[in-house]
CSV table of C-alpha atoms in Angstrom, one decimal:
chain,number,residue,atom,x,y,z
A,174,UNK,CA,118.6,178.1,102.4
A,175,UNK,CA,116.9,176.7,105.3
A,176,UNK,CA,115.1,179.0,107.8
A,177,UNK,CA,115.6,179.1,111.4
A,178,UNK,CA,112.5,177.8,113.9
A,179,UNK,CA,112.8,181.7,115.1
A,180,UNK,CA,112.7,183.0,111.3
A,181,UNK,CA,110.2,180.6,110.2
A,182,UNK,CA,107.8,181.5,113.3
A,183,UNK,CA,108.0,184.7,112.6
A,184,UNK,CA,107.1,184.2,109.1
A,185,UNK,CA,103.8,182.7,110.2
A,186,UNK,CA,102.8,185.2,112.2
A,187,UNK,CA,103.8,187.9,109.5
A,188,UNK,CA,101.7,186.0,107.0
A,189,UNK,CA,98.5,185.8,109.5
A,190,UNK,CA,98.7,189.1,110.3
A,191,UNK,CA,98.9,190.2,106.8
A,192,UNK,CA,96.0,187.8,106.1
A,193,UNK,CA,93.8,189.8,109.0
A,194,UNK,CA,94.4,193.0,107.5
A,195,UNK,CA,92.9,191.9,104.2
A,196,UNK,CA,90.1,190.6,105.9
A,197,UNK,CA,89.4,193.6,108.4
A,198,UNK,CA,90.1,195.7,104.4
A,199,UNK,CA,87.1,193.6,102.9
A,200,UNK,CA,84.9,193.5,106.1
A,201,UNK,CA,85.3,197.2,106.1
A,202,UNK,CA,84.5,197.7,102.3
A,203,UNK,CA,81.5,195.1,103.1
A,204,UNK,CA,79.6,197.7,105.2
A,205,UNK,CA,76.6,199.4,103.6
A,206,UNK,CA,76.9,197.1,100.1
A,207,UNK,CA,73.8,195.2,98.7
A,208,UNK,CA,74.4,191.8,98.0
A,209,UNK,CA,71.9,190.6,95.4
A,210,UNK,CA,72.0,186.5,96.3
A,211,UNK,CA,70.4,184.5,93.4
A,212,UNK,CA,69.6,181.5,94.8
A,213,UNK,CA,66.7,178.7,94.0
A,214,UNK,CA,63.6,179.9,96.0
A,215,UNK,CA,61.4,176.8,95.9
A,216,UNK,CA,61.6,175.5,98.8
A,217,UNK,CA,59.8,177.6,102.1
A,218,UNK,CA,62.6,175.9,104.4
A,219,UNK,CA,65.2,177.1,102.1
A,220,UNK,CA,63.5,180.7,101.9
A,221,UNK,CA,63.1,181.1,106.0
A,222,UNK,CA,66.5,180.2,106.5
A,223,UNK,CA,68.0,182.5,104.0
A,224,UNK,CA,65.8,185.4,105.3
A,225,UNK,CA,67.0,185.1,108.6
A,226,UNK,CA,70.8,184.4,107.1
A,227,UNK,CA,70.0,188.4,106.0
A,228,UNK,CA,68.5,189.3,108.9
A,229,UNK,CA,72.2,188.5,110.9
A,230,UNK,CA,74.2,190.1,108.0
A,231,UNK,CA,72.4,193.4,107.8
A,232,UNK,CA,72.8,193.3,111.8
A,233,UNK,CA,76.1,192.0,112.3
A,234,UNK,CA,77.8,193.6,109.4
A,235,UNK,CA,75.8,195.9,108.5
A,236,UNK,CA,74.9,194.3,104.6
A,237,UNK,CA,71.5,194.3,102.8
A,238,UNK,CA,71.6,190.7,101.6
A,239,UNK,CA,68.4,190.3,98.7
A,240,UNK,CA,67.3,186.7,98.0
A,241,UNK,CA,66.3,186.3,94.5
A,242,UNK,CA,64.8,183.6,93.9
A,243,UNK,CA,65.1,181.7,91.0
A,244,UNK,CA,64.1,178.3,89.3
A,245,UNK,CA,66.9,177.9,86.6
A,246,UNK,CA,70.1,178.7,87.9
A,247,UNK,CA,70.9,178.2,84.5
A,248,UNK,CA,68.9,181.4,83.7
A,249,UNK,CA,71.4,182.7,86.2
A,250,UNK,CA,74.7,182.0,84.2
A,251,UNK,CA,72.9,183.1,80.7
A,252,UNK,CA,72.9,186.3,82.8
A,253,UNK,CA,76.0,186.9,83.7
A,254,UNK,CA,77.3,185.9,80.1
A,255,UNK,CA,74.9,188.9,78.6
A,256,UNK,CA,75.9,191.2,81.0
A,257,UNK,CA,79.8,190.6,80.8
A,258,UNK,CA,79.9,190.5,76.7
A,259,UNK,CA,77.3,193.3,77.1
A,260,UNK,CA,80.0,195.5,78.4
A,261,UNK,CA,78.9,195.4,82.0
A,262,UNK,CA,82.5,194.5,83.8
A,263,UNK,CA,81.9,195.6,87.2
A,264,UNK,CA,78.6,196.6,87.7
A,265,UNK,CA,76.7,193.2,87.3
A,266,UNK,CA,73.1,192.5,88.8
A,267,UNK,CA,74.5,189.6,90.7
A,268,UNK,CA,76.8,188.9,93.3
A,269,UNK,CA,76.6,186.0,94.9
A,270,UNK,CA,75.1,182.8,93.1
A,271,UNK,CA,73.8,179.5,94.2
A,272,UNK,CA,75.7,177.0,92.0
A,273,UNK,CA,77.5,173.6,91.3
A,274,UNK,CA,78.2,171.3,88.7
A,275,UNK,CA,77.8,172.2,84.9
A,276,UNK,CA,76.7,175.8,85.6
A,277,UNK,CA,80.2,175.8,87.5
A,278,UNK,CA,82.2,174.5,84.9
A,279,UNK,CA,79.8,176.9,82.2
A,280,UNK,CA,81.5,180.1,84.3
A,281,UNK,CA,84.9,179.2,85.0
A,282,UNK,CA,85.2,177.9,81.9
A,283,UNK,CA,84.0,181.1,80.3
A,284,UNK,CA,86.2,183.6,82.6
A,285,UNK,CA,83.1,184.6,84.4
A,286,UNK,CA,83.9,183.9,88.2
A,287,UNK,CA,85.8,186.5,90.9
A,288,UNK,CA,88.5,184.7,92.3
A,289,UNK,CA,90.3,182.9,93.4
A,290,UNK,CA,88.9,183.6,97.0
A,291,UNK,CA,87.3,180.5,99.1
A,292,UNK,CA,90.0,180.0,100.4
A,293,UNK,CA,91.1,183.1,102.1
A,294,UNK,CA,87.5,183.0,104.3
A,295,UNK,CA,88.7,182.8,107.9
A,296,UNK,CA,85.9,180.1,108.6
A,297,UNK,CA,87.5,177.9,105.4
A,298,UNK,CA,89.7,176.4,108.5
A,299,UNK,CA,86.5,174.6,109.8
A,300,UNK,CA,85.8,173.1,106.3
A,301,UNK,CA,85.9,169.1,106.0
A,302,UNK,CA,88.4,168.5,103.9
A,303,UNK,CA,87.6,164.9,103.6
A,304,UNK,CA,84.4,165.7,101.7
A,305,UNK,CA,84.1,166.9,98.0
A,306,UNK,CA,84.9,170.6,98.3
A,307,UNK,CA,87.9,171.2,95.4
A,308,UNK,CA,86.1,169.3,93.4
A,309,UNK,CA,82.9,169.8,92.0
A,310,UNK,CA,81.8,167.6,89.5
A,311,UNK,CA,85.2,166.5,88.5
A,312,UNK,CA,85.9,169.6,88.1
A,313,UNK,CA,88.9,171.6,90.6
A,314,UNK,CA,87.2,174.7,92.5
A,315,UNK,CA,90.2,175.9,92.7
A,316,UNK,CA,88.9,178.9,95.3
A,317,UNK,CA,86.2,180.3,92.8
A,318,UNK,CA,83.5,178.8,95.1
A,319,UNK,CA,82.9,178.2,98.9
A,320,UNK,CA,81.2,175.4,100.0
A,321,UNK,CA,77.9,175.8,101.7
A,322,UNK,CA,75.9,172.4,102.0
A,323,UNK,CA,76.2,168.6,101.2
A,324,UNK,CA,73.0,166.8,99.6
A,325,UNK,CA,72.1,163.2,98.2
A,326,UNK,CA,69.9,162.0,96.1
A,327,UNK,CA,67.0,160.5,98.7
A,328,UNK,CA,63.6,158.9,97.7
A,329,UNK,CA,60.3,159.2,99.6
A,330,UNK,CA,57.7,156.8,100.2
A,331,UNK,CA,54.4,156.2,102.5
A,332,UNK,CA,54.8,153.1,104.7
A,333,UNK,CA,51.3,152.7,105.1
A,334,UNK,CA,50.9,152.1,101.2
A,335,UNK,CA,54.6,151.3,100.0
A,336,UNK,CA,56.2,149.2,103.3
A,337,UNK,CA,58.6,147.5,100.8
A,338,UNK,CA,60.2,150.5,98.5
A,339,UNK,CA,62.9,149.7,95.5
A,340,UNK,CA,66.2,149.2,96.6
A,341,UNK,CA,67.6,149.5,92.6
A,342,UNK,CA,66.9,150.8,89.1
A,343,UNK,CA,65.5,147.0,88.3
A,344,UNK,CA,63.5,147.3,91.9
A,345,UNK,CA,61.7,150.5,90.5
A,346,UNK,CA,61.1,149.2,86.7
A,347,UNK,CA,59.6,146.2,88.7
A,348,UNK,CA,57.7,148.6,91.0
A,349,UNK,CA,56.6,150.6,88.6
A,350,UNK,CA,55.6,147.6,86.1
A,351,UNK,CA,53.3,146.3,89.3
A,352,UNK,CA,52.2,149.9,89.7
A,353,UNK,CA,51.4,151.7,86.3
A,354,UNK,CA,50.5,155.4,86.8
A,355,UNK,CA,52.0,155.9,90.2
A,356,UNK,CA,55.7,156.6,89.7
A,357,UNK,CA,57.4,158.8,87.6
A,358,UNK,CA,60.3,162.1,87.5
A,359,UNK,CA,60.4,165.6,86.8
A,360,UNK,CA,61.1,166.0,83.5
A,361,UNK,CA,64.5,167.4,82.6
A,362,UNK,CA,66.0,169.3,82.7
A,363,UNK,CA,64.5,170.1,85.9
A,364,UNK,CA,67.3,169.8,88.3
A,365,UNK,CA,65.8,166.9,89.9
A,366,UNK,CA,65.0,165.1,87.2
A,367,UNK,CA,68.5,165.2,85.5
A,368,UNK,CA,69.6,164.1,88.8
A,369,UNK,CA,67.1,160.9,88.5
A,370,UNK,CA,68.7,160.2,84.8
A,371,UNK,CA,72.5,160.6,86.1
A,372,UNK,CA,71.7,158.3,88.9
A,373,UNK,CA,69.9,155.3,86.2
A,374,UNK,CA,73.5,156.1,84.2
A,375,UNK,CA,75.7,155.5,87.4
A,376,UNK,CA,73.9,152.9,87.6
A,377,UNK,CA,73.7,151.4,84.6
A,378,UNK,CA,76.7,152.2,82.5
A,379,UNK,CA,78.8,149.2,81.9
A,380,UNK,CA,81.6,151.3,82.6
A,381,UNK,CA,81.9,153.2,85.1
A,382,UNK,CA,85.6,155.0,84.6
A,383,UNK,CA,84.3,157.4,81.3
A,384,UNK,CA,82.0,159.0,83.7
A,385,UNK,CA,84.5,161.2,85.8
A,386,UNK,CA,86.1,162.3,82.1
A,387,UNK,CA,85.0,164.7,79.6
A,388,UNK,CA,82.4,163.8,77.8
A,389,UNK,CA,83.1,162.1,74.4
A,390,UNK,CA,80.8,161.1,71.1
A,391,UNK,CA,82.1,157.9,71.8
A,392,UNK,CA,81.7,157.8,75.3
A,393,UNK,CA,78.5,159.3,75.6
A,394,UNK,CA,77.1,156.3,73.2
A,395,UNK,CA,78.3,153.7,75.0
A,396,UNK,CA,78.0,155.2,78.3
A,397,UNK,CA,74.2,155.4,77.4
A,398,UNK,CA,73.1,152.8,75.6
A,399,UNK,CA,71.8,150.7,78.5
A,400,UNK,CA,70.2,153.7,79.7
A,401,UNK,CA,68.1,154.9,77.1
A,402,UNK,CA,67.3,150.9,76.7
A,403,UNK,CA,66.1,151.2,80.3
A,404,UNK,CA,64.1,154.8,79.9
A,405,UNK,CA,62.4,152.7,76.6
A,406,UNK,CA,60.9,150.7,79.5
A,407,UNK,CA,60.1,152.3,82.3
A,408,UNK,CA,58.2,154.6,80.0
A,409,UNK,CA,55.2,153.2,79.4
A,410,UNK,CA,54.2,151.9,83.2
A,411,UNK,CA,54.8,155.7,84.4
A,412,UNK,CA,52.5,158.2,85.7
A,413,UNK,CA,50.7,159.6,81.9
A,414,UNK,CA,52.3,156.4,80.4
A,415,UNK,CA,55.6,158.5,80.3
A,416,UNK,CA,54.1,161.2,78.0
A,417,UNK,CA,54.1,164.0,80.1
A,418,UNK,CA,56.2,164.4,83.5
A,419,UNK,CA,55.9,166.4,87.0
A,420,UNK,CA,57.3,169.6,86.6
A,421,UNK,CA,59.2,169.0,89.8
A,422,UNK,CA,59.8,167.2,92.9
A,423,UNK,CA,57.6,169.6,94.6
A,424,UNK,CA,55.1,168.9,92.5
A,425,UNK,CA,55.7,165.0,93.0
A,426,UNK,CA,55.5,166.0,96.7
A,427,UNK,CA,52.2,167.0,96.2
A,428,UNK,CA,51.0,164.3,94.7
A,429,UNK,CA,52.5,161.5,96.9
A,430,UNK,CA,50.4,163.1,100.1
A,431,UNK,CA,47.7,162.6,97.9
A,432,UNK,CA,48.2,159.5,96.9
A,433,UNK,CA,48.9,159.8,93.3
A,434,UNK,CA,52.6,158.7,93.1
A,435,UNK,CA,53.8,156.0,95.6
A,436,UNK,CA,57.5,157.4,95.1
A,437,UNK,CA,58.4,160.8,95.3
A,438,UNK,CA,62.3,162.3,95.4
A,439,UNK,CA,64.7,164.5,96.6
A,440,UNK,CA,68.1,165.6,96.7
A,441,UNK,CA,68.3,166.5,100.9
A,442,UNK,CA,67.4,163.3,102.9
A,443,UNK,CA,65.9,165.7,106.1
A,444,UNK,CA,63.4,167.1,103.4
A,445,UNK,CA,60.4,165.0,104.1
A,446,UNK,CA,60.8,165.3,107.8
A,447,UNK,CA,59.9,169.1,107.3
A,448,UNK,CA,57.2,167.8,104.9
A,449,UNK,CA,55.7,165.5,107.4
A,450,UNK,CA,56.1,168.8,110.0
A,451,UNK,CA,54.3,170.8,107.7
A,452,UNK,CA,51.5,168.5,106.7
A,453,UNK,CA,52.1,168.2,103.2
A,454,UNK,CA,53.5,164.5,103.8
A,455,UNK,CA,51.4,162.2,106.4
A,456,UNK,CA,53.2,160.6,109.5
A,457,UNK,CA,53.9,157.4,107.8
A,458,UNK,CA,56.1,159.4,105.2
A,459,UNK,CA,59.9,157.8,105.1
A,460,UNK,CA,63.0,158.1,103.3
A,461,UNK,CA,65.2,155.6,101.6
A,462,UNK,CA,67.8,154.9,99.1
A,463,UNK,CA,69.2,152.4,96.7
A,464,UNK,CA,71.4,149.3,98.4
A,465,UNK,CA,74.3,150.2,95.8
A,466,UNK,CA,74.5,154.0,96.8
A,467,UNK,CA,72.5,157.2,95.6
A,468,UNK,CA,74.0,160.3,93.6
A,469,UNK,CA,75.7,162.7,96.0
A,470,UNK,CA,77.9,166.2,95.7
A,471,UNK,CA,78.3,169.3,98.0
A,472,UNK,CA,76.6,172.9,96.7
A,473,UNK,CA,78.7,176.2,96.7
A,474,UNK,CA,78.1,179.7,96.2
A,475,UNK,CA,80.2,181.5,93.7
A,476,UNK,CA,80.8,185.5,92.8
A,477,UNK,CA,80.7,186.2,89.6
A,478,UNK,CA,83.2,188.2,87.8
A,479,UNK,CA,81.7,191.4,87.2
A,480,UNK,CA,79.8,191.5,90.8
A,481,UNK,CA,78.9,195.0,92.4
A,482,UNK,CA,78.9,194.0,95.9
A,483,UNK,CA,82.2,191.2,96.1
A,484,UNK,CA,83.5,192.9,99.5
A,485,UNK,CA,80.0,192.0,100.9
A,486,UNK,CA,79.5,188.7,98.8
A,487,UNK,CA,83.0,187.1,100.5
A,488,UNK,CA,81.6,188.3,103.9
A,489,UNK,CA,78.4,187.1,103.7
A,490,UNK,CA,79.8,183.2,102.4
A,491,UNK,CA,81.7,183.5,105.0
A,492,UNK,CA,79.1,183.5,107.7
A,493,UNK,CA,77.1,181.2,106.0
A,494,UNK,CA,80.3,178.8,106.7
A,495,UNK,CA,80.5,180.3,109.9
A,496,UNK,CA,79.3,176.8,112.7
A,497,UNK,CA,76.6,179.1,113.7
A,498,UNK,CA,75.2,179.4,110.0
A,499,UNK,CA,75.7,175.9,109.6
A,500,UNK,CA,74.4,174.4,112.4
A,501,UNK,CA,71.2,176.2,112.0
A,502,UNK,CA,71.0,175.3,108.8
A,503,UNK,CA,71.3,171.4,109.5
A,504,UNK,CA,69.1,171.6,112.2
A,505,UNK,CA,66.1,169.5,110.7
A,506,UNK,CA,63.2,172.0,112.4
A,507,UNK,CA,65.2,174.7,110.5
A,508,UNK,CA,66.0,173.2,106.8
A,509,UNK,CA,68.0,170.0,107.3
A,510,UNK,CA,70.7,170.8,104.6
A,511,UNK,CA,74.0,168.9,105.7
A,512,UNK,CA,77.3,170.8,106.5
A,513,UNK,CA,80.5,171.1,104.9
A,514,UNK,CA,82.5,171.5,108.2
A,515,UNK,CA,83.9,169.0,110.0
A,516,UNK,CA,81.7,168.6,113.1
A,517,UNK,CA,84.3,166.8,115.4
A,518,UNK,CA,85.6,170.5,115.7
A,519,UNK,CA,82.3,171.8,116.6
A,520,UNK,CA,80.7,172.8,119.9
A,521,UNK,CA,78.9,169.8,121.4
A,522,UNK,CA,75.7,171.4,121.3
A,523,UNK,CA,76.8,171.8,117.3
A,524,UNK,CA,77.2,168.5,117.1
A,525,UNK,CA,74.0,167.3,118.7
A,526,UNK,CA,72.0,169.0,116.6
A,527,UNK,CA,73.3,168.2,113.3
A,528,UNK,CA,73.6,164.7,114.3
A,529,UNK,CA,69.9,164.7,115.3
A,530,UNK,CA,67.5,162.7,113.5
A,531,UNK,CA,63.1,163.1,112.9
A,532,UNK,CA,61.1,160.9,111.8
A,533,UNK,CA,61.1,160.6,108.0
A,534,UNK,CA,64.4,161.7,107.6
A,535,UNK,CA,66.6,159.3,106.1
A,536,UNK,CA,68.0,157.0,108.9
A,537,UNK,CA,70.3,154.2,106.8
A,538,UNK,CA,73.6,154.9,105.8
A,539,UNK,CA,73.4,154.9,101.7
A,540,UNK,CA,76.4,155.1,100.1
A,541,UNK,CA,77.2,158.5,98.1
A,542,UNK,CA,78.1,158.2,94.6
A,543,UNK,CA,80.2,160.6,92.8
A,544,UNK,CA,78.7,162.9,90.4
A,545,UNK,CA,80.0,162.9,86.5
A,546,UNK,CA,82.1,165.3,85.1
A,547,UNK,CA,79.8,168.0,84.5
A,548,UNK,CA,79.9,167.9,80.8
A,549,UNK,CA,77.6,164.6,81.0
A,550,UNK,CA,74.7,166.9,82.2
A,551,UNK,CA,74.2,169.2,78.8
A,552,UNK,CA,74.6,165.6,76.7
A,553,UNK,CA,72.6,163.5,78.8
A,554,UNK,CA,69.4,167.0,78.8
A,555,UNK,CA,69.5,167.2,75.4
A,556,UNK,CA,69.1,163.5,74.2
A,557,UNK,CA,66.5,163.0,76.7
A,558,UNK,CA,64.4,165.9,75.6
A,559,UNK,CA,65.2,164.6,72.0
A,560,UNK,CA,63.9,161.2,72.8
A,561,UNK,CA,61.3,162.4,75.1
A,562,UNK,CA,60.5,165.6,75.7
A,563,UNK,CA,58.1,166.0,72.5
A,564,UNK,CA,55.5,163.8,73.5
């Protein structure tokens, strides 16, 4: 049976009323909760923002956000296993995490994420829809995470010493055969440094298609082979001859201001403006990516399923989606992280500021690859560090 427009009208307006109850409920229940935010903590742009993210909570609705800072978000999901087949079902030491990808697919895979409720944040209705957020890392959100930020694997040279950079996995085996000692990559799996040895598979991989699947024996071996062939080379013309790595990009930061690595990388292509504003990166600092596209994916948060605080946790992602939250966060002075909403709907002044630029931020338009299904990531860490890592 049809509906009239009257009926159907009416409808609507039942179903958005009904929806700003529940809200006003959670808001309500939100009020004098703790939210214990584990998030990575290793960057001081990523720190000052997030203080003053809890700074606005605490006086706006009247929650105690606490950034802990981690390294490992890993660590973080190791956690919350413990705690839930420890018996701990509602009273959890987490409620809001930092996470994407195979630490994603990990908890929802496991039972171990509140939801579904992304979807049901008032500010969801700004979210670009046109950009990976049901998806992360082939795998469906499905409302157990809200999308926060959009990021892409970016490199970082000096022009005064490297005016030419690598435009391609043969550019930088080529570069780093002309330059022994003064390239190299975290060593996984560091976040960063997985991320280098998922972009040399994207780009490598004779077939592209296995990729956005589940990760087979079969698969994996054939998906790799070039790869590890690759790895076998680069090797020996790295930074320690390839027997010991930086233990981040920080790290790598550090040593490309002083002139020890002529490549350093990251996965937000503002990051070196704040490092040449901070004067850990000289003036002459830029960023650049590969001609055939660099590794890209949006980050969420997610509340796991045995959270304290999840009144408070939904409130708080949803001023951190809020245009506000966002544009503050993409403002380059600030932190430089991209947004997930879709900024034609944004104030102008929004839009200026995200759409401004600083020098050594990345300024060419590099195509974003997708990530693999996040299953690749365990395969791909462990035969590295069993080729590699005991060197």
């Amino acid at each position: 049976m049809k509906l009239s427009r009257f009926a159907a009208l009416a409808l609507g307006v039942g179903v958005a009323a009904l929806a700003h109850a529940d809200w006003s409920r959670i808001q309500n229940e939100a009020k004098g909760q703790t939210v214990y935010f584990n998030a990575w903590g290793g960057s001081e742009a990523t720190n000052g923002y997030l203080s003053w993210a809890a700074k606005e909570a605490k006086t706006r609705f009247g929650i105690d956000v606490r950034h802990v800072k981690i390294t490992d978000t890993a660590e973080v999901v190791k956690r919350v296993q413990t705690e839930v087949a420890a018996g701990r079902k509602t009273d959890g030491s987490i409620d809001l995490m930092w996470v994407n990808g195979e630490n994603f697919s990990n908890l929802k895979n496991g039972g171990l994420l509140f939801g579904p409720w992304a979807q049901s944040l008032p500010n969801w209705g700004l979210v670009d829809l046109n950009k990976p957020v049901r998806s992360d890392f082939s795998v469906p959100t499905e409302g157990y995470e809200s999308p926060w930020g959009t990021a892409q694997l970016t490199f970082i040279a000096d022009r005064a010493k490297t005016p030419v950079p690598p435009r391609s996995a043969a550019d930088l085996l080529s570069f780093a055969q002309a330059n022994p000692g003064r390239v190299s990559y975290p060593k996984p799996p560091d976040f960063h440094g997985t991320t280098f040895v998922k972009q040399l598979l994207l780009e490598l991989a004779p077939n592209k298609a296995p990729l956005q699947q589940a990760v087979t024996p079969g698969a994996f071996a054939s998906a790799t082979q070039t790869l590890w062939a690759y790895l076998d080379q680069l090797h020996p013309s790295l930074w320690r001859n390839g027997q010991s790595f930086p233990a981040s990009a920080t790290e790598m930061h550090r040593m490309l201001g002083d002139g020890e690595l002529k490549v350093s990388l990251t996965f937000n292509p503002n990051e070196a403006a704040n490092l040449i504003v901070t004067k850990q990166l000289p003036a002459t600092a830029y960023s650049f990516g590969f001609t055939g596209g660099t590794i890209g994916n949006v980050h969420f948060v997610a509340i796991p399923v045995n959270a304290r605080a999840k009144a408070g946790a939904q409130v708080f992602a949803n001023f951190l989606l809020s245009a506000e939250a966002q544009t503050r966060k993409a403002d380059i002075s600030v932190w430089g992280d991209g947004t997930v909403l879709d900024v034609s709907r944004l104030p102008a002044a929004s839009q200026a500021l995200i759409r401004k630029t600083a020098p050594g931020a990345l300024s060419e338009a590099v195509p974003t690859l997708a990530e693999p299904h996040a299953s690749w990531v365990e395969a791909l860490e462990a035969e590295w560090l069993q080729r590699y890592g005991a060197r």
